[in-house]
Amino acid sequence: MVKNGRLGACWSYMYAVQCGKCFKWRKIQTQEEFEVIRANVTKDPFVCNKKFKVKCDDPAEIEYDSSRTWVLDKPDVPKTPLGFHRDVILRKDFSKMDVHYTSPEGKRLRSLVEVATFLEENPKYKDSISVEDFSFTTPKVVPETVPKDFVSKLSAEKKIVKHSGKMFLKSP
């Protein structure tokens, strides 16, 4: 769980994928399992029976609604290289997410340029990992699922404008 000091709320993260046949949402237990599905979803779409003892006839494991903040990931983002860790962090203002990788040595990598530099400085990875194995593509925050009480606080601070059901920050 991550503590968000401005709201005084705790946030927990859950991985879920949508079945390509019945469109029900299924929980995924680990980040690694989620990344394998995401990395191959275009050529091997997820369907319910890929989960142990789950069928399309079973009820959805999670409902897509505004009871939680949803972020939707892009398909085919490569699986994180072995030994590295990919962190995706929601900004405090819910505007977007940031991605960084942590190397096995604990070095934080925030861009493809930093990854390339790291690989140059650490030739032991050069034969097994390339820059193409990293992606800084961020999931998109679904505005309709941002907590209403937060939208009210942010509106007072930064002047949120709603137009056609979408939220935009008004420029000063």
PDB file of C-alpha atoms in Angstrom:
ATOM      1  CA  MET A   1       0.000   0.000   0.000  1.00  0.00           C
ATOM      2  CA  VAL A   2       1.109   3.506  -0.741  1.00  0.00           C
ATOM      3  CA  LYS A   3       0.198   6.411   1.499  1.00  0.00           C
ATOM      4  CA  ASN A   4      -0.961   9.556  -0.261  1.00  0.00           C
ATOM      5  CA  GLY A   5      -0.339  12.360   2.234  1.00  0.00           C
ATOM      6  CA  ARG A   6      -2.500  15.022   0.550  1.00  0.00           C
ATOM      7  CA  LEU A   7      -5.642  12.955   0.710  1.00  0.00           C
ATOM      8  CA  GLY A   8      -4.796  10.969   3.805  1.00  0.00           C
ATOM      9  CA  ALA A   9      -5.860   7.841   1.941  1.00  0.00           C
ATOM     10  CA  CYS A  10      -4.111   4.536   1.341  1.00  0.00           C
ATOM     11  CA  TRP A  11      -3.921   3.056  -2.115  1.00  0.00           C
ATOM     12  CA  SER A  12      -3.401  -0.558  -3.054  1.00  0.00           C
ATOM     13  CA  TYR A  13      -2.676  -1.889  -6.491  1.00  0.00           C
ATOM     14  CA  MET A  14      -4.360  -4.771  -8.268  1.00  0.00           C
ATOM     15  CA  TYR A  15      -3.623  -6.285 -11.654  1.00  0.00           C
ATOM     16  CA  ALA A  16      -6.539  -7.276 -13.861  1.00  0.00           C
ATOM     17  CA  VAL A  17      -7.081  -8.226 -17.494  1.00  0.00           C
ATOM     18  CA  GLN A  18     -10.202  -8.315 -19.609  1.00  0.00           C
ATOM     19  CA  CYS A  19     -11.259 -11.526 -21.366  1.00  0.00           C
ATOM     20  CA  GLY A  20     -11.238 -11.175 -25.151  1.00  0.00           C
ATOM     21  CA  LYS A  21     -14.410 -13.323 -25.456  1.00  0.00           C
ATOM     22  CA  CYS A  22     -16.778 -12.411 -22.603  1.00  0.00           C
ATOM     23  CA  PHE A  23     -15.144  -9.044 -21.684  1.00  0.00           C
ATOM     24  CA  LYS A  24     -15.223  -9.853 -17.956  1.00  0.00           C
ATOM     25  CA  TRP A  25     -12.366  -8.619 -15.785  1.00  0.00           C
ATOM     26  CA  ARG A  26     -10.124 -11.218 -14.137  1.00  0.00           C
ATOM     27  CA  LYS A  27      -7.667 -10.533 -11.318  1.00  0.00           C
ATOM     28  CA  ILE A  28      -4.034 -11.398 -11.932  1.00  0.00           C
ATOM     29  CA  GLN A  29      -2.049 -12.355  -8.850  1.00  0.00           C
ATOM     30  CA  THR A  30       1.417 -10.992  -9.634  1.00  0.00           C
ATOM     31  CA  GLN A  31       3.062  -8.220 -11.608  1.00  0.00           C
ATOM     32  CA  GLU A  32       5.173 -10.812 -13.422  1.00  0.00           C
ATOM     33  CA  GLU A  33       2.108 -12.791 -14.576  1.00  0.00           C
ATOM     34  CA  PHE A  34       0.404  -9.555 -15.664  1.00  0.00           C
ATOM     35  CA  GLU A  35       3.500  -8.488 -17.638  1.00  0.00           C
ATOM     36  CA  VAL A  36       3.623 -11.822 -19.499  1.00  0.00           C
ATOM     37  CA  ILE A  37      -0.029 -11.427 -20.522  1.00  0.00           C
ATOM     38  CA  ARG A  38       0.425  -7.757 -21.494  1.00  0.00           C
ATOM     39  CA  ALA A  39       3.595  -8.443 -23.514  1.00  0.00           C
ATOM     40  CA  ASN A  40       1.823 -11.016 -25.694  1.00  0.00           C
ATOM     41  CA  VAL A  41      -1.797  -9.846 -25.727  1.00  0.00           C
ATOM     42  CA  THR A  42      -1.958  -8.904 -29.422  1.00  0.00           C
ATOM     43  CA  LYS A  43      -0.703 -12.253 -30.731  1.00  0.00           C
ATOM     44  CA  ASP A  44      -2.156 -14.313 -27.857  1.00  0.00           C
ATOM     45  CA  PRO A  45      -5.278 -12.564 -26.466  1.00  0.00           C
ATOM     46  CA  PHE A  46      -6.267 -13.312 -22.886  1.00  0.00           C
ATOM     47  CA  VAL A  47      -9.350 -15.495 -22.396  1.00  0.00           C
ATOM     48  CA  CYS A  48     -10.851 -16.685 -19.121  1.00  0.00           C
ATOM     49  CA  ASN A  49      -9.857 -20.342 -19.482  1.00  0.00           C
ATOM     50  CA  LYS A  50      -6.166 -19.346 -19.351  1.00  0.00           C
ATOM     51  CA  LYS A  51      -6.715 -18.909 -15.610  1.00  0.00           C
ATOM     52  CA  PHE A  52      -6.855 -22.119 -13.582  1.00  0.00           C
ATOM     53  CA  LYS A  53     -10.462 -23.310 -13.112  1.00  0.00           C
ATOM     54  CA  VAL A  54     -12.013 -20.154 -14.641  1.00  0.00           C
ATOM     55  CA  LYS A  55     -14.530 -20.053 -17.500  1.00  0.00           C
ATOM     56  CA  CYS A  56     -16.391 -17.260 -19.261  1.00  0.00           C
ATOM     57  CA  ASP A  57     -19.591 -18.473 -17.556  1.00  0.00           C
ATOM     58  CA  ASP A  58     -18.122 -17.599 -14.139  1.00  0.00           C
ATOM     59  CA  PRO A  59     -18.945 -14.173 -12.640  1.00  0.00           C
ATOM     60  CA  ALA A  60     -16.463 -11.348 -13.176  1.00  0.00           C
ATOM     61  CA  GLU A  61     -13.789 -11.190 -10.473  1.00  0.00           C
ATOM     62  CA  ILE A  62     -13.822  -7.418 -10.482  1.00  0.00           C
ATOM     63  CA  GLU A  63     -16.292  -4.914 -11.903  1.00  0.00           C
ATOM     64  CA  TYR A  64     -15.195  -1.934 -13.945  1.00  0.00           C
ATOM     65  CA  ASP A  65     -16.765   0.956 -12.033  1.00  0.00           C
ATOM     66  CA  SER A  66     -15.822   4.125 -10.195  1.00  0.00           C
ATOM     67  CA  SER A  67     -15.355   2.422  -6.808  1.00  0.00           C
ATOM     68  CA  ARG A  68     -11.596   2.543  -7.485  1.00  0.00           C
ATOM     69  CA  THR A  69      -9.257   4.531  -9.722  1.00  0.00           C
ATOM     70  CA  TRP A  70      -8.591   2.610 -12.941  1.00  0.00           C
ATOM     71  CA  VAL A  71      -5.531   2.919 -15.123  1.00  0.00           C
ATOM     72  CA  LEU A  72      -5.426   1.154 -18.473  1.00  0.00           C
ATOM     73  CA  ASP A  73      -2.146  -0.158 -19.799  1.00  0.00           C
ATOM     74  CA  LYS A  74      -1.088  -0.306 -23.434  1.00  0.00           C
ATOM     75  CA  PRO A  75      -0.799  -3.754 -25.039  1.00  0.00           C
ATOM     76  CA  ASP A  76       2.501  -5.408 -25.942  1.00  0.00           C
ATOM     77  CA  VAL A  77       4.707  -3.540 -23.458  1.00  0.00           C
ATOM     78  CA  PRO A  78       7.739  -5.837 -23.054  1.00  0.00           C
ATOM     79  CA  LYS A  79       8.099  -7.919 -19.915  1.00  0.00           C
ATOM     80  CA  THR A  80      10.585  -6.434 -17.462  1.00  0.00           C
ATOM     81  CA  PRO A  81      14.053  -7.968 -17.910  1.00  0.00           C
ATOM     82  CA  LEU A  82      15.099 -10.519 -15.312  1.00  0.00           C
ATOM     83  CA  GLY A  83      16.635  -8.889 -12.244  1.00  0.00           C
ATOM     84  CA  PHE A  84      15.131  -5.460 -13.000  1.00  0.00           C
ATOM     85  CA  HIS A  85      11.948  -4.044 -11.475  1.00  0.00           C
ATOM     86  CA  ARG A  86       9.441  -1.796 -13.277  1.00  0.00           C
ATOM     87  CA  ASP A  87       7.607   0.728 -11.105  1.00  0.00           C
ATOM     88  CA  VAL A  88       4.567   2.641 -12.306  1.00  0.00           C
ATOM     89  CA  ILE A  89       3.661   5.502  -9.986  1.00  0.00           C
ATOM     90  CA  LEU A  90       0.433   7.494  -9.930  1.00  0.00           C
ATOM     91  CA  ARG A  91       1.071  11.195  -9.433  1.00  0.00           C
ATOM     92  CA  LYS A  92      -0.548  12.799  -6.377  1.00  0.00           C
ATOM     93  CA  ASP A  93      -2.775  14.925  -8.592  1.00  0.00           C
ATOM     94  CA  PHE A  94      -4.017  11.821 -10.505  1.00  0.00           C
ATOM     95  CA  SER A  95      -3.005  13.541 -13.772  1.00  0.00           C
ATOM     96  CA  LYS A  96      -0.798  10.737 -15.081  1.00  0.00           C
ATOM     97  CA  MET A  97       1.627   8.014 -14.186  1.00  0.00           C
ATOM     98  CA  ASP A  98       5.412   7.853 -14.267  1.00  0.00           C
ATOM     99  CA  VAL A  99       7.543   4.802 -15.073  1.00  0.00           C
ATOM    100  CA  HIS A 100      11.029   3.927 -13.938  1.00  0.00           C
ATOM    101  CA  TYR A 101      13.091   0.760 -13.734  1.00  0.00           C
ATOM    102  CA  THR A 102      15.377  -0.290 -10.918  1.00  0.00           C
ATOM    103  CA  SER A 103      18.454  -2.294 -11.901  1.00  0.00           C
ATOM    104  CA  PRO A 104      19.702  -5.269  -9.884  1.00  0.00           C
ATOM    105  CA  GLU A 105      22.348  -2.872  -8.493  1.00  0.00           C
ATOM    106  CA  GLY A 106      19.622  -0.515  -7.251  1.00  0.00           C
ATOM    107  CA  LYS A 107      20.149   2.179  -9.915  1.00  0.00           C
ATOM    108  CA  ARG A 108      16.960   3.969 -10.961  1.00  0.00           C
ATOM    109  CA  LEU A 109      16.509   4.341 -14.740  1.00  0.00           C
ATOM    110  CA  ARG A 110      13.972   6.960 -15.882  1.00  0.00           C
ATOM    111  CA  SER A 111      14.445   7.027 -19.690  1.00  0.00           C
ATOM    112  CA  LEU A 112      15.725   5.017 -22.630  1.00  0.00           C
ATOM    113  CA  VAL A 113      18.824   7.237 -22.662  1.00  0.00           C
ATOM    114  CA  GLU A 114      19.539   6.268 -19.043  1.00  0.00           C
ATOM    115  CA  VAL A 115      18.967   2.585 -19.921  1.00  0.00           C
ATOM    116  CA  ALA A 116      21.414   2.820 -22.847  1.00  0.00           C
ATOM    117  CA  THR A 117      24.015   4.511 -20.629  1.00  0.00           C
ATOM    118  CA  PHE A 118      23.518   1.882 -17.924  1.00  0.00           C
ATOM    119  CA  LEU A 119      23.982  -0.954 -20.448  1.00  0.00           C
ATOM    120  CA  GLU A 120      27.149   0.692 -21.786  1.00  0.00           C
ATOM    121  CA  GLU A 121      28.552   1.038 -18.249  1.00  0.00           C
ATOM    122  CA  ASN A 122      27.549  -2.538 -17.329  1.00  0.00           C
ATOM    123  CA  PRO A 123      28.648  -4.808 -20.193  1.00  0.00           C
ATOM    124  CA  LYS A 124      27.594  -7.942 -18.282  1.00  0.00           C
ATOM    125  CA  TYR A 125      23.989  -7.126 -19.330  1.00  0.00           C
ATOM    126  CA  LYS A 126      24.774  -6.129 -22.921  1.00  0.00           C
ATOM    127  CA  ASP A 127      24.555  -9.706 -24.323  1.00  0.00           C
ATOM    128  CA  SER A 128      21.220 -10.576 -22.694  1.00  0.00           C
ATOM    129  CA  ILE A 129      19.363  -7.239 -22.521  1.00  0.00           C
ATOM    130  CA  SER A 130      18.812  -4.417 -24.998  1.00  0.00           C
ATOM    131  CA  VAL A 131      17.180  -1.012 -24.857  1.00  0.00           C
ATOM    132  CA  GLU A 132      14.164  -2.526 -26.684  1.00  0.00           C
ATOM    133  CA  ASP A 133      13.458  -4.644 -23.577  1.00  0.00           C
ATOM    134  CA  PHE A 134      12.413  -1.489 -21.706  1.00  0.00           C
ATOM    135  CA  SER A 135       9.332   0.661 -22.208  1.00  0.00           C
ATOM    136  CA  PHE A 136       8.454   3.920 -20.540  1.00  0.00           C
ATOM    137  CA  THR A 137       4.937   3.847 -21.980  1.00  0.00           C
ATOM    138  CA  THR A 138       2.604   4.765 -19.149  1.00  0.00           C
ATOM    139  CA  PRO A 139      -0.876   3.469 -18.401  1.00  0.00           C
ATOM    140  CA  LYS A 140      -3.630   6.053 -18.835  1.00  0.00           C
ATOM    141  CA  VAL A 141      -5.646   7.190 -15.822  1.00  0.00           C
ATOM    142  CA  VAL A 142      -9.384   6.898 -16.452  1.00  0.00           C
ATOM    143  CA  PRO A 143     -10.688  10.353 -15.403  1.00  0.00           C
ATOM    144  CA  GLU A 144     -14.193   9.116 -14.537  1.00  0.00           C
ATOM    145  CA  THR A 145     -12.701   6.885 -11.832  1.00  0.00           C
ATOM    146  CA  VAL A 146     -10.670   9.552  -9.999  1.00  0.00           C
ATOM    147  CA  PRO A 147     -12.219   9.901  -6.517  1.00  0.00           C
ATOM    148  CA  LYS A 148     -14.922  12.584  -6.439  1.00  0.00           C
ATOM    149  CA  ASP A 149     -13.639  14.114  -3.181  1.00  0.00           C
ATOM    150  CA  PHE A 150     -10.216  14.486  -4.778  1.00  0.00           C
ATOM    151  CA  VAL A 151     -11.691  16.146  -7.869  1.00  0.00           C
ATOM    152  CA  SER A 152     -13.387  18.678  -5.579  1.00  0.00           C
ATOM    153  CA  LYS A 153     -10.108  19.462  -3.765  1.00  0.00           C
ATOM    154  CA  LEU A 154      -8.180  19.645  -7.028  1.00  0.00           C
ATOM    155  CA  SER A 155     -10.847  21.833  -8.591  1.00  0.00           C
ATOM    156  CA  ALA A 156     -10.400  24.359  -5.805  1.00  0.00           C
ATOM    157  CA  GLU A 157      -6.602  24.257  -6.152  1.00  0.00           C
ATOM    158  CA  LYS A 158      -6.065  24.001  -9.902  1.00  0.00           C
ATOM    159  CA  LYS A 159      -9.387  24.814 -11.542  1.00  0.00           C
ATOM    160  CA  ILE A 160     -10.510  21.561 -13.148  1.00  0.00           C
ATOM    161  CA  VAL A 161     -12.838  22.085 -16.072  1.00  0.00           C
ATOM    162  CA  LYS A 162     -15.261  19.349 -17.092  1.00  0.00           C
ATOM    163  CA  HIS A 163     -16.178  19.179 -20.761  1.00  0.00           C
ATOM    164  CA  SER A 164     -18.047  16.334 -22.489  1.00  0.00           C
ATOM    165  CA  GLY A 165     -17.615  14.082 -19.447  1.00  0.00           C
ATOM    166  CA  LYS A 166     -13.819  14.506 -19.410  1.00  0.00           C
ATOM    167  CA  MET A 167     -11.726  16.490 -16.929  1.00  0.00           C
ATOM    168  CA  PHE A 168      -9.082  19.005 -17.969  1.00  0.00           C
ATOM    169  CA  LEU A 169      -6.771  21.245 -15.959  1.00  0.00           C
ATOM    170  CA  LYS A 170      -7.398  24.885 -16.800  1.00  0.00           C
ATOM    171  CA  SER A 171      -4.225  26.752 -17.701  1.00  0.00           C
ATOM    172  CA  PRO A 172      -3.342  29.792 -15.577  1.00  0.00           C
TER     173      PRO A 172
END
